[in-house]
PDB file of N, CA and C in Angstrom:
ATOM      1  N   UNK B   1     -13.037  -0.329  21.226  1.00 68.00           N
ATOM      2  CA  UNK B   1     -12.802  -0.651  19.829  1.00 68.00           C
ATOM      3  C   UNK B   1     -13.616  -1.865  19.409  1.00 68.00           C
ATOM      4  N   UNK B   2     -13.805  -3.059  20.318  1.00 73.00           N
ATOM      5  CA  UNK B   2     -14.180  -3.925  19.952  1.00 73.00           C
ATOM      6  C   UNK B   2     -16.034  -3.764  19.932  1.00 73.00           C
ATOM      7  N   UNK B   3     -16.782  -2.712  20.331  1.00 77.00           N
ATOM      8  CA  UNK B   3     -18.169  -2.638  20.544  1.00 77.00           C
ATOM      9  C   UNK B   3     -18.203  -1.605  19.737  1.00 77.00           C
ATOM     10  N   UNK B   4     -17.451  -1.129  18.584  1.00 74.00           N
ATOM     11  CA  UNK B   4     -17.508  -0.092  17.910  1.00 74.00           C
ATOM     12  C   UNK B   4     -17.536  -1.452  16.542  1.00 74.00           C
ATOM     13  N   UNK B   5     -16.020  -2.250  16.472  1.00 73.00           N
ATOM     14  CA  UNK B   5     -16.045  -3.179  15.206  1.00 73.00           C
ATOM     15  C   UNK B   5     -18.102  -4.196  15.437  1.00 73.00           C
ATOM     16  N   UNK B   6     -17.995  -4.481  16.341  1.00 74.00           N
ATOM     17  CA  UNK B   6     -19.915  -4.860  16.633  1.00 74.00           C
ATOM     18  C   UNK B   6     -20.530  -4.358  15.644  1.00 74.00           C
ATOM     19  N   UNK B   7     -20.743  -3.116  16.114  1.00 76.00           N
ATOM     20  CA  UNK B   7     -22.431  -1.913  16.022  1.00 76.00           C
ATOM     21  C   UNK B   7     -21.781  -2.068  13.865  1.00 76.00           C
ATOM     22  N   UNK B   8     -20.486  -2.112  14.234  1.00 75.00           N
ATOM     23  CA  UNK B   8     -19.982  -1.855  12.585  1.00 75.00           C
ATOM     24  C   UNK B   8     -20.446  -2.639  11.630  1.00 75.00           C
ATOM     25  N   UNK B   9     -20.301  -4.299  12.303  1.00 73.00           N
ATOM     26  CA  UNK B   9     -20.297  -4.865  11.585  1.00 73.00           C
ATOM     27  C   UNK B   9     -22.250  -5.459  11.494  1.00 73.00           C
ATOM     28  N   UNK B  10     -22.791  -5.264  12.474  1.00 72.00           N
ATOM     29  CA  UNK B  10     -24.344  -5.652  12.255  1.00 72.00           C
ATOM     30  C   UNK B  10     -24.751  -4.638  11.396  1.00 72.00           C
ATOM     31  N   UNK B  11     -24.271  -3.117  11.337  1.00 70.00           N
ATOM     32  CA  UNK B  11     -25.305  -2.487  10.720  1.00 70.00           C
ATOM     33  C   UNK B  11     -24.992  -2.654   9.187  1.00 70.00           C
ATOM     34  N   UNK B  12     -24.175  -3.899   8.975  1.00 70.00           N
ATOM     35  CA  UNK B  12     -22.992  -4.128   7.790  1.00 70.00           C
ATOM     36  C   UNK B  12     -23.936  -5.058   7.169  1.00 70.00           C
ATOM     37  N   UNK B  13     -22.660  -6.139   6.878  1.00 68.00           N
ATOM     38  CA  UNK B  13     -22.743  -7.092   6.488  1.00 68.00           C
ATOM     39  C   UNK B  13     -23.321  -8.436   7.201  1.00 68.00           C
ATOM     40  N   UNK B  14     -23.405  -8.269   8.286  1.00 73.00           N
ATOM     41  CA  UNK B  14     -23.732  -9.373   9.379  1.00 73.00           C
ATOM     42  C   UNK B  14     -25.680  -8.878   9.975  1.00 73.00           C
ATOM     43  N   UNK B  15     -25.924  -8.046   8.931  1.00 73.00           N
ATOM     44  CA  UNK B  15     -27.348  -7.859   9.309  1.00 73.00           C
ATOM     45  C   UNK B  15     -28.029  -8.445   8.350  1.00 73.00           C
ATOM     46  N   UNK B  16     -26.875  -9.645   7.577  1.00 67.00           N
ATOM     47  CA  UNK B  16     -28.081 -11.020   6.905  1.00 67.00           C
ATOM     48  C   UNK B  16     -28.009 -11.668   7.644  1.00 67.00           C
ATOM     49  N   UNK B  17     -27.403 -11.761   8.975  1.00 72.00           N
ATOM     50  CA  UNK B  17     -26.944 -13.238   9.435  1.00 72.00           C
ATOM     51  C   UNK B  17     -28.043 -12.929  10.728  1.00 72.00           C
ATOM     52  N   UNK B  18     -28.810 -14.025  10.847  1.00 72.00           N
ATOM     53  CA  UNK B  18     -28.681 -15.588  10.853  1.00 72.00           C
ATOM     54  C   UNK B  18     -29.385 -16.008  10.075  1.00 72.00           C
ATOM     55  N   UNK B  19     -29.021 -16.639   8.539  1.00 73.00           N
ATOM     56  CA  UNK B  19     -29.398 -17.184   7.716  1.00 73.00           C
ATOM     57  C   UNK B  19     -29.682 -18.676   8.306  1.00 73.00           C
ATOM     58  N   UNK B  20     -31.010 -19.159   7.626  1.00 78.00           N
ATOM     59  CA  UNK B  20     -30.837 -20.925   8.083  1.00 78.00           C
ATOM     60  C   UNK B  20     -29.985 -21.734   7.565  1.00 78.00           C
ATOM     61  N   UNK B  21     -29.378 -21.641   6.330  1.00 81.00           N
ATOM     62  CA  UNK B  21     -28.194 -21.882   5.879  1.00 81.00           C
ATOM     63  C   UNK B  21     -26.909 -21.903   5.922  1.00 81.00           C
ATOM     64  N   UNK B  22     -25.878 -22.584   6.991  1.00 82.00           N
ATOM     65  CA  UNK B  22     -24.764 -22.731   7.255  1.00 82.00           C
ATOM     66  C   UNK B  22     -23.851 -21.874   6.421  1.00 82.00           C
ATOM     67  N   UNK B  23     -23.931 -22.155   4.583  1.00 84.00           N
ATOM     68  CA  UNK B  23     -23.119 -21.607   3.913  1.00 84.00           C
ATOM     69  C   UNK B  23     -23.577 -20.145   3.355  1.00 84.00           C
ATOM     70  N   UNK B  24     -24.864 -19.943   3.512  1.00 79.00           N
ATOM     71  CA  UNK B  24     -25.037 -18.727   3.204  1.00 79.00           C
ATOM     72  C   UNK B  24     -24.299 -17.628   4.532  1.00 79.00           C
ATOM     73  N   UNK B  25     -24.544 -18.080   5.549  1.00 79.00           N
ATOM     74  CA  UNK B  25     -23.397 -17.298   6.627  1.00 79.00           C
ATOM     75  C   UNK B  25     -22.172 -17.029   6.087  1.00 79.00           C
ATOM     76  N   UNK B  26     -21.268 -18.537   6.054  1.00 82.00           N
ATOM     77  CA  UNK B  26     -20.153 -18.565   5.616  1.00 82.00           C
ATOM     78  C   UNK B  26     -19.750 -17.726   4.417  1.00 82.00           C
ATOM     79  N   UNK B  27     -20.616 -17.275   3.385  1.00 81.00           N
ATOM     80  CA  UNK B  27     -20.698 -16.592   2.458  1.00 81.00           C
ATOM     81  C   UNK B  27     -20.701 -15.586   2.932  1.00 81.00           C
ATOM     82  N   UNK B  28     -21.332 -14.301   4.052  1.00 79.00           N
ATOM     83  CA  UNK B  28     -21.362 -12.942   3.977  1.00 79.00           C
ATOM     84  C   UNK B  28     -20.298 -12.865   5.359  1.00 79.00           C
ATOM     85  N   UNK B  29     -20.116 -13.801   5.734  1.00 82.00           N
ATOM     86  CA  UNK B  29     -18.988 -13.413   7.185  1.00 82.00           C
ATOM     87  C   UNK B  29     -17.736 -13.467   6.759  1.00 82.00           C
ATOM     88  N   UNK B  30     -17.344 -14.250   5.254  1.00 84.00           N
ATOM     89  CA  UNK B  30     -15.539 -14.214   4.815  1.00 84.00           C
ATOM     90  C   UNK B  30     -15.440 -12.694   4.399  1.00 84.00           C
ATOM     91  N   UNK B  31     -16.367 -12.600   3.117  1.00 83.00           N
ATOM     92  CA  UNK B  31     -15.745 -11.179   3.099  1.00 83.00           C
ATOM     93  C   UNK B  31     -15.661  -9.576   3.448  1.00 83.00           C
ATOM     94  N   UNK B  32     -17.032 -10.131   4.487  1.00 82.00           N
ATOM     95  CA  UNK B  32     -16.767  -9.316   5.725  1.00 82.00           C
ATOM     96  C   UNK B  32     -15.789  -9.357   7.004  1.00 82.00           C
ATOM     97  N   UNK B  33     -15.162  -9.903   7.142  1.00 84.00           N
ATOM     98  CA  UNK B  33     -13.746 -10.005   8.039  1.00 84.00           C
ATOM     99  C   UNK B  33     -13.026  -9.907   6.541  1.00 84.00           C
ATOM    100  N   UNK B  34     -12.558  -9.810   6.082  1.00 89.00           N
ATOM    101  CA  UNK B  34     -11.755  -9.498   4.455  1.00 89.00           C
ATOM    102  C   UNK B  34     -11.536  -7.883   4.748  1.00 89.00           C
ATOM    103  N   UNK B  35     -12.595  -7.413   4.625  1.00 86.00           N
ATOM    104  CA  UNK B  35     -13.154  -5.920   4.661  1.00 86.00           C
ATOM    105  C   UNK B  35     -13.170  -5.780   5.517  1.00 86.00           C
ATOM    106  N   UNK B  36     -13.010  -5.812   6.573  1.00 84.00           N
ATOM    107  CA  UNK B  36     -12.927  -5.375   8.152  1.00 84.00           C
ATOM    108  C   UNK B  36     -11.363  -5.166   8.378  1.00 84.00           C
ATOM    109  N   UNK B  37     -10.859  -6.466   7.855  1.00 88.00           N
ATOM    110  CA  UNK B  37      -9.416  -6.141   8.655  1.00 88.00           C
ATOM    111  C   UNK B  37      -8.708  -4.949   7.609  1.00 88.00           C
ATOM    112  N   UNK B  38      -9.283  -5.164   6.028  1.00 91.00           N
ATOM    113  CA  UNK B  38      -8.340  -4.608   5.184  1.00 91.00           C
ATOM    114  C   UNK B  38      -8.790  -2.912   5.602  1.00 91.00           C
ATOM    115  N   UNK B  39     -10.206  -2.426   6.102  1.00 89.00           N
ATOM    116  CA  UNK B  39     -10.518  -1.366   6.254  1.00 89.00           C
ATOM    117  C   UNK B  39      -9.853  -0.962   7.269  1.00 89.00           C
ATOM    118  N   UNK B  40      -9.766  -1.645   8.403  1.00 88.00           N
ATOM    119  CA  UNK B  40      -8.898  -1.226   9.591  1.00 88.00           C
ATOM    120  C   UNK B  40      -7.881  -0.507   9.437  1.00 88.00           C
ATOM    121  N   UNK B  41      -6.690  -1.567   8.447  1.00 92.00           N
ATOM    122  CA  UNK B  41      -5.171  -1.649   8.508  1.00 92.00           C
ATOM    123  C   UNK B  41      -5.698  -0.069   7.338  1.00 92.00           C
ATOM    124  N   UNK B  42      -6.463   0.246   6.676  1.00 92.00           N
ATOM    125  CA  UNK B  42      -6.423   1.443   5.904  1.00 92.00           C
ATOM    126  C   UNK B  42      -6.068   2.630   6.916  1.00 92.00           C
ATOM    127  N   UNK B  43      -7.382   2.561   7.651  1.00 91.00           N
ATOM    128  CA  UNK B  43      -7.464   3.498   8.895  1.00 91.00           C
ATOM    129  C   UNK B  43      -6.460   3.997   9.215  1.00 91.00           C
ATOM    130  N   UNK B  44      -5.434   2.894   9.861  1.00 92.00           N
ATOM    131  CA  UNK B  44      -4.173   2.766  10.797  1.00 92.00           C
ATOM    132  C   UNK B  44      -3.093   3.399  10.266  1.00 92.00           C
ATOM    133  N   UNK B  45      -3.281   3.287   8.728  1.00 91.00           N
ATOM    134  CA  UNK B  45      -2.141   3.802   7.859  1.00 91.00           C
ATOM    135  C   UNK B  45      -1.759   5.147   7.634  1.00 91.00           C
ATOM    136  N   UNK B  46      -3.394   5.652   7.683  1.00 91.00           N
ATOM    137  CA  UNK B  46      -3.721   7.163   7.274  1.00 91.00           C
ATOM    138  C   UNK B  46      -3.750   8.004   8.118  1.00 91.00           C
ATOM    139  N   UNK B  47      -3.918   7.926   9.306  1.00 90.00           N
ATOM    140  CA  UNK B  47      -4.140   8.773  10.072  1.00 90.00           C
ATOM    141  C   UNK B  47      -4.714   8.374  11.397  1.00 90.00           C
ATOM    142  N   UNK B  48      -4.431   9.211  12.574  1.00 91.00           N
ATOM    143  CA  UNK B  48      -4.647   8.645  13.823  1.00 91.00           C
ATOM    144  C   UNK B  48      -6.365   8.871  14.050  1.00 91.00           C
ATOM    145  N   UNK B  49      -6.884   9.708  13.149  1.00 91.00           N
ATOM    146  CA  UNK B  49      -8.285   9.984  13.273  1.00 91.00           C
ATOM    147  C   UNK B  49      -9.254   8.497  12.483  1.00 91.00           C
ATOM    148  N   UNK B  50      -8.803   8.604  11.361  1.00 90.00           N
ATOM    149  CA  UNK B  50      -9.462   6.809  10.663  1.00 90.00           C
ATOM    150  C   UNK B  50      -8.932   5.924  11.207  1.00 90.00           C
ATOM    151  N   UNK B  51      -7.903   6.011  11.977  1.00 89.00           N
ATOM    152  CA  UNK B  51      -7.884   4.622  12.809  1.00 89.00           C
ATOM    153  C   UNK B  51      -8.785   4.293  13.756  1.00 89.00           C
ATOM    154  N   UNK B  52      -9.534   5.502  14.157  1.00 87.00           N
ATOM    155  CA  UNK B  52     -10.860   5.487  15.589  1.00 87.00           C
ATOM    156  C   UNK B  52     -12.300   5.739  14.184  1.00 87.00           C
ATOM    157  N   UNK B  53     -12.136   5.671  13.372  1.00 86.00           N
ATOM    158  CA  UNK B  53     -13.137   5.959  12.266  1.00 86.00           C
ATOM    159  C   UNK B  53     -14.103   5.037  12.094  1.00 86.00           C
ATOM    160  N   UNK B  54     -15.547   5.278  11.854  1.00 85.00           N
ATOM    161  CA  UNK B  54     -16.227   4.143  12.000  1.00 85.00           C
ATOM    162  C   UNK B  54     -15.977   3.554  10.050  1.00 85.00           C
ATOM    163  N   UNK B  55     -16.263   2.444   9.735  1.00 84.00           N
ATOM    164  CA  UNK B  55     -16.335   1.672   8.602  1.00 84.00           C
ATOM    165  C   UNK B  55     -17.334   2.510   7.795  1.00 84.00           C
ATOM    166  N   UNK B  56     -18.048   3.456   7.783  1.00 84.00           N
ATOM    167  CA  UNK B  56     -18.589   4.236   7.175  1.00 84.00           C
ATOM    168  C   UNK B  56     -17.879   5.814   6.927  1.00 84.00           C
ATOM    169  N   UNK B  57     -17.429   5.886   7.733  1.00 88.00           N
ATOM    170  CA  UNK B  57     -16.315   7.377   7.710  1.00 88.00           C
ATOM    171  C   UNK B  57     -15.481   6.625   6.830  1.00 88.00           C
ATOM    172  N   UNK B  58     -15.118   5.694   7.006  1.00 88.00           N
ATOM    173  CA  UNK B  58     -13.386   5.154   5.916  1.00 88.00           C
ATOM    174  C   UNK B  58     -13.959   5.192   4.732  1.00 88.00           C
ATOM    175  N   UNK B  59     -15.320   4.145   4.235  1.00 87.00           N
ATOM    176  CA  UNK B  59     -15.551   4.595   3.337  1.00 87.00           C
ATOM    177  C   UNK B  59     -16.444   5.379   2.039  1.00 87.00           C
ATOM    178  N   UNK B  60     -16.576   6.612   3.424  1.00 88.00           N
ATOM    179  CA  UNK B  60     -16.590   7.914   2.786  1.00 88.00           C
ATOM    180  C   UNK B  60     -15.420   8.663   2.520  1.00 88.00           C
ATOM    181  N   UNK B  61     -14.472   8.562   3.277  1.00 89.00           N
ATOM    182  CA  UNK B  61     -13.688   9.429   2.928  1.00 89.00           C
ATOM    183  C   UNK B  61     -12.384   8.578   2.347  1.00 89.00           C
ATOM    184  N   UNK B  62     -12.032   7.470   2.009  1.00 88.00           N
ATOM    185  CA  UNK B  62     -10.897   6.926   1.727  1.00 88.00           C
ATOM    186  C   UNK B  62     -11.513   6.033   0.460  1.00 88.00           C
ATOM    187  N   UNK B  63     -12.542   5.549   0.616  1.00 88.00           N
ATOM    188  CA  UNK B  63     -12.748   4.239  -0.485  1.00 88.00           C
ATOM    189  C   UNK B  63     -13.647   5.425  -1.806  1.00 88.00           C
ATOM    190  N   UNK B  64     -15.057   5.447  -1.774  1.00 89.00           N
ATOM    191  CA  UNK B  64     -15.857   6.025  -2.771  1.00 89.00           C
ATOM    192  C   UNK B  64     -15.078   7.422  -2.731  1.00 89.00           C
ATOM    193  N   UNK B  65     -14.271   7.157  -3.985  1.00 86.00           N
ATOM    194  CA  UNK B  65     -13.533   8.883  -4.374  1.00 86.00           C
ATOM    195  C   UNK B  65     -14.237   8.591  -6.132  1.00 86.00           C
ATOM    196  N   UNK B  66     -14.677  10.028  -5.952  1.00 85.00           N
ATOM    197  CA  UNK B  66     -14.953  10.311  -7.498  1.00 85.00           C
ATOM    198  C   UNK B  66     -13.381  10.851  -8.512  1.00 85.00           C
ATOM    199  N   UNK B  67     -12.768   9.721  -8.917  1.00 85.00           N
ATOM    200  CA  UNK B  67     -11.673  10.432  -9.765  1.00 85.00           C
ATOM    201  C   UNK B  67     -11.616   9.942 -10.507  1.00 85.00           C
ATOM    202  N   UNK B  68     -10.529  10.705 -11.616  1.00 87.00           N
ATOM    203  CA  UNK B  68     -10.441  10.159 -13.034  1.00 87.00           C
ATOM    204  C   UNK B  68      -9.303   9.732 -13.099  1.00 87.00           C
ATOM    205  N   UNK B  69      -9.244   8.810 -13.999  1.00 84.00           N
ATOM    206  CA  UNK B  69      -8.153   7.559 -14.301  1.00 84.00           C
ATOM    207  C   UNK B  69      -7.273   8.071 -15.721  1.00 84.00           C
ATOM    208  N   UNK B  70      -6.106   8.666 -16.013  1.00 88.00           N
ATOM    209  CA  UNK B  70      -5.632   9.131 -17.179  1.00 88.00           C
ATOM    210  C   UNK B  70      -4.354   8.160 -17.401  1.00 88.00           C
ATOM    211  N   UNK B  71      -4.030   7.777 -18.469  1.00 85.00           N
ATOM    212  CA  UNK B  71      -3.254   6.835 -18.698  1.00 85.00           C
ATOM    213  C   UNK B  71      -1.951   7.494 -19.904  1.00 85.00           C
ATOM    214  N   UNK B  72      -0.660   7.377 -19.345  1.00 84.00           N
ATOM    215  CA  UNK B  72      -0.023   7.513 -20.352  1.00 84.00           C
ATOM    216  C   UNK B  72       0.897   7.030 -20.109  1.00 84.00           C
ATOM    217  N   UNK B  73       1.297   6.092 -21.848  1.00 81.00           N
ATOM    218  CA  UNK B  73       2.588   4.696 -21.474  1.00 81.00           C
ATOM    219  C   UNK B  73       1.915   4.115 -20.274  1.00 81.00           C
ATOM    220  N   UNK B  74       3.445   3.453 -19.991  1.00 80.00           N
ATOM    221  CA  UNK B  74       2.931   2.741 -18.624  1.00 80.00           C
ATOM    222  C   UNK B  74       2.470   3.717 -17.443  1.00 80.00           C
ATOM    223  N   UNK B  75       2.692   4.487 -17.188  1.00 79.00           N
ATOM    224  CA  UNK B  75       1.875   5.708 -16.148  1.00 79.00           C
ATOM    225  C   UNK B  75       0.443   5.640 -15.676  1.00 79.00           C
ATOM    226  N   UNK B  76       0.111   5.323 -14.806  1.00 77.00           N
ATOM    227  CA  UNK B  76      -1.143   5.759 -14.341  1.00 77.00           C
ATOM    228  C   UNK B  76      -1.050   6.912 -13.237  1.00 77.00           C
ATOM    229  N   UNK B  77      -2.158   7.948 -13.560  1.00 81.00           N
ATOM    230  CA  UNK B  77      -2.352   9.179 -13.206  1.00 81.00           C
ATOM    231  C   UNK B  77      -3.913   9.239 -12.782  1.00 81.00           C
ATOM    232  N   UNK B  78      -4.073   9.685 -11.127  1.00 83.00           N
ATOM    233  CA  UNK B  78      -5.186   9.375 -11.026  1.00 83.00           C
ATOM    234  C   UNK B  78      -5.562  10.920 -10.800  1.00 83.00           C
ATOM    235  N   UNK B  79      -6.721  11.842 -10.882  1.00 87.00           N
ATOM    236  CA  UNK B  79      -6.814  12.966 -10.936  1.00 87.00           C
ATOM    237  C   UNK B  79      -7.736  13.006  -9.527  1.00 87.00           C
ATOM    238  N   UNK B  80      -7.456  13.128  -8.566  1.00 87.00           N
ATOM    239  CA  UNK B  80      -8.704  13.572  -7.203  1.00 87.00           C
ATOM    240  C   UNK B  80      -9.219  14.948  -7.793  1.00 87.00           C
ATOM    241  N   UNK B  81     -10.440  14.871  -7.122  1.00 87.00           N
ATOM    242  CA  UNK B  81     -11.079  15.909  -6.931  1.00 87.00           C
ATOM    243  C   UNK B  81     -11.113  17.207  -6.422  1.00 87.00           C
ATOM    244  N   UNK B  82     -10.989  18.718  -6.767  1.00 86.00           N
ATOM    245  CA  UNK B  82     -10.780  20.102  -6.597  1.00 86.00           C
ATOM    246  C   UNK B  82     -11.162  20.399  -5.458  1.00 86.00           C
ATOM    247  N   UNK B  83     -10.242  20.752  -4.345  1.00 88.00           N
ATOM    248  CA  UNK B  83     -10.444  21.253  -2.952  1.00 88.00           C
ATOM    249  C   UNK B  83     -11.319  20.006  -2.234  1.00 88.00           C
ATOM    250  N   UNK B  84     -10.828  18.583  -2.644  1.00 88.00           N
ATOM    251  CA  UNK B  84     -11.805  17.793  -1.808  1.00 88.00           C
ATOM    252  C   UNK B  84     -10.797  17.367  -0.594  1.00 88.00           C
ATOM    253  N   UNK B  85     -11.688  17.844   0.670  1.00 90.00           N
ATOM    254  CA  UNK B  85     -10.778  17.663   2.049  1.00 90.00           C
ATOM    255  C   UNK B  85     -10.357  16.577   2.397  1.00 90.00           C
ATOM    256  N   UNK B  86     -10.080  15.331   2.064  1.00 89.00           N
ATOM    257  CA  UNK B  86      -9.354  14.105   2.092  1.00 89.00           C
ATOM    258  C   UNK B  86      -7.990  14.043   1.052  1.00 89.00           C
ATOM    259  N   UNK B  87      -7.897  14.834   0.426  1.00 88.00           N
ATOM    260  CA  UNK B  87      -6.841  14.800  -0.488  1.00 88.00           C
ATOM    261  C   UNK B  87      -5.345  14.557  -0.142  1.00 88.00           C
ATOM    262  N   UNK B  88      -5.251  15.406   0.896  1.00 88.00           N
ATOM    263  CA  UNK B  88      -3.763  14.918   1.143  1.00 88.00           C
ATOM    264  C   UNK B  88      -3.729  13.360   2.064  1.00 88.00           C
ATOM    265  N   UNK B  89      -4.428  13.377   3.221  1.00 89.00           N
ATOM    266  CA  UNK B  89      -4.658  11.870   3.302  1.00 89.00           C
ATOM    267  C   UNK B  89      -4.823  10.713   2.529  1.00 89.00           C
ATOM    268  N   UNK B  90      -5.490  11.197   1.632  1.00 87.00           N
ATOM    269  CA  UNK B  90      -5.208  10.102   0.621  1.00 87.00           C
ATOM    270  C   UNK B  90      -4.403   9.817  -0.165  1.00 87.00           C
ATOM    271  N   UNK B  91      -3.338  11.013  -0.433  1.00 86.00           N
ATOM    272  CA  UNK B  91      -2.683  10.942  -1.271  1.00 86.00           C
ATOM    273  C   UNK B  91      -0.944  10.103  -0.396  1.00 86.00           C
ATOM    274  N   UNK B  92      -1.504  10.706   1.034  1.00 87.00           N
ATOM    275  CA  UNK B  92      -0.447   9.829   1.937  1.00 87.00           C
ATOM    276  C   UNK B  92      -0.291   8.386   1.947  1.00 87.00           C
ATOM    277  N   UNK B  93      -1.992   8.261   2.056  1.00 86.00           N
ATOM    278  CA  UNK B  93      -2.235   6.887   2.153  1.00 86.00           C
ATOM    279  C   UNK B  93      -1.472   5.896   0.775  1.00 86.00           C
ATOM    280  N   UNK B  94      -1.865   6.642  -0.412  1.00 83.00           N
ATOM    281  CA  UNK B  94      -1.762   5.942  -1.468  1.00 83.00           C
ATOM    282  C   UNK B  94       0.169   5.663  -1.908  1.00 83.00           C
ATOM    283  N   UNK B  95       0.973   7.186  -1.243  1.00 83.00           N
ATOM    284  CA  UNK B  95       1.994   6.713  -1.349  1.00 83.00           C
ATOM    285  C   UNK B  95       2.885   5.851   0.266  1.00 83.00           C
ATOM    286  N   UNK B  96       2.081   5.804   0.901  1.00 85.00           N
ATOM    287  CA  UNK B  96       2.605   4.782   1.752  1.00 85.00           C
ATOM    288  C   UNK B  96       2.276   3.779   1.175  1.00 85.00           C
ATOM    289  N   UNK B  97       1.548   3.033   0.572  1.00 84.00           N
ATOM    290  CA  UNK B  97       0.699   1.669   0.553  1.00 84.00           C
ATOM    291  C   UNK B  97       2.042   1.705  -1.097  1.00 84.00           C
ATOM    292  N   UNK B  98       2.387   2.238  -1.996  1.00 78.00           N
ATOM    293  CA  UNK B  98       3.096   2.442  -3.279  1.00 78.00           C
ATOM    294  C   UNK B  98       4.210   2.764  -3.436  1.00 78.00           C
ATOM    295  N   UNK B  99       5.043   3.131  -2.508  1.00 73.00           N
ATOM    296  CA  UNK B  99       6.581   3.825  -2.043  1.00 73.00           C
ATOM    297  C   UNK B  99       7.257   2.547  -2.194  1.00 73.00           C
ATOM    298  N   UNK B 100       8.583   3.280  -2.296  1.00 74.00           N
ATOM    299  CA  UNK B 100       9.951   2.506  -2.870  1.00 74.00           C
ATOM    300  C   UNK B 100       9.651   1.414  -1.676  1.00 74.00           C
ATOM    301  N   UNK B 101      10.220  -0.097  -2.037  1.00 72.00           N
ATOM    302  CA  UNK B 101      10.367  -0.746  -0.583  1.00 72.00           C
ATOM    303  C   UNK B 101      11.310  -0.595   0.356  1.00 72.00           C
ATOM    304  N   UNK B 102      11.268  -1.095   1.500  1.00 68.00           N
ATOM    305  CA  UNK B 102      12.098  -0.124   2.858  1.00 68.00           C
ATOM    306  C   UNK B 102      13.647  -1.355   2.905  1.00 68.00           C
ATOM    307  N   UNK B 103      14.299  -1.110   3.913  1.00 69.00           N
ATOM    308  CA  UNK B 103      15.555  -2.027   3.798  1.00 69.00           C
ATOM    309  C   UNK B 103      15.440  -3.667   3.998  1.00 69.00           C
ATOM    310  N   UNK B 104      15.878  -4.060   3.295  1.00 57.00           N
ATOM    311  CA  UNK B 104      15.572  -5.771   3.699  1.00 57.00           C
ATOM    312  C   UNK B 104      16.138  -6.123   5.106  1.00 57.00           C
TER     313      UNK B 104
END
């Protein structure tokens, strides 16, 4: 896992680094660990397959969704896409991450 988060993260965000600039590092390494952990814990949520998923599988198939946003009252209604094969995963994902809260 950990030579997989590597290869992930050089072919990422960490293939500006080594800047000669202290803070320009500090600049592309926060919100890349930001995005690393938050992509992970996505993974983990959805399914036992995106949890072994590289940061490019997640977001292909969990982050860049082509959908439409329909609004009524307070309601938001998001429309996924026709026979697109992530659908129910995502739609898991989205009501785990949005579900009633659990017992205190």
């Amino acid at each position: 896992m950990i030579e997989q988060v590597i290869a992930d993260s050089e072919a990422a965000a960490l293939a500006h680094l080594p800047c000669g600039h202290f803070h320009a590092n500090a600049a592309w390494l926060t919100p890349w660990a930001m995005t690393c952990n938050l992509l992970r814990a996505t993974g983990v949520l959805t399914s036992a397959f995106h949890a072994k998923a590289t940061t490019a599988t997640l977001r292909t198939h969990l982050v860049q969704v082509s959908a439409r946003i329909a609004r009524s009252a307070p309601r938001i209604t998001l429309h996924l896409p026709y026979n697109w094969p992530w659908q129910h995963t995502w739609t898991y994902l989205f009501g785990t991450v949005h579900g009633p809260p659990g017992p205190a």
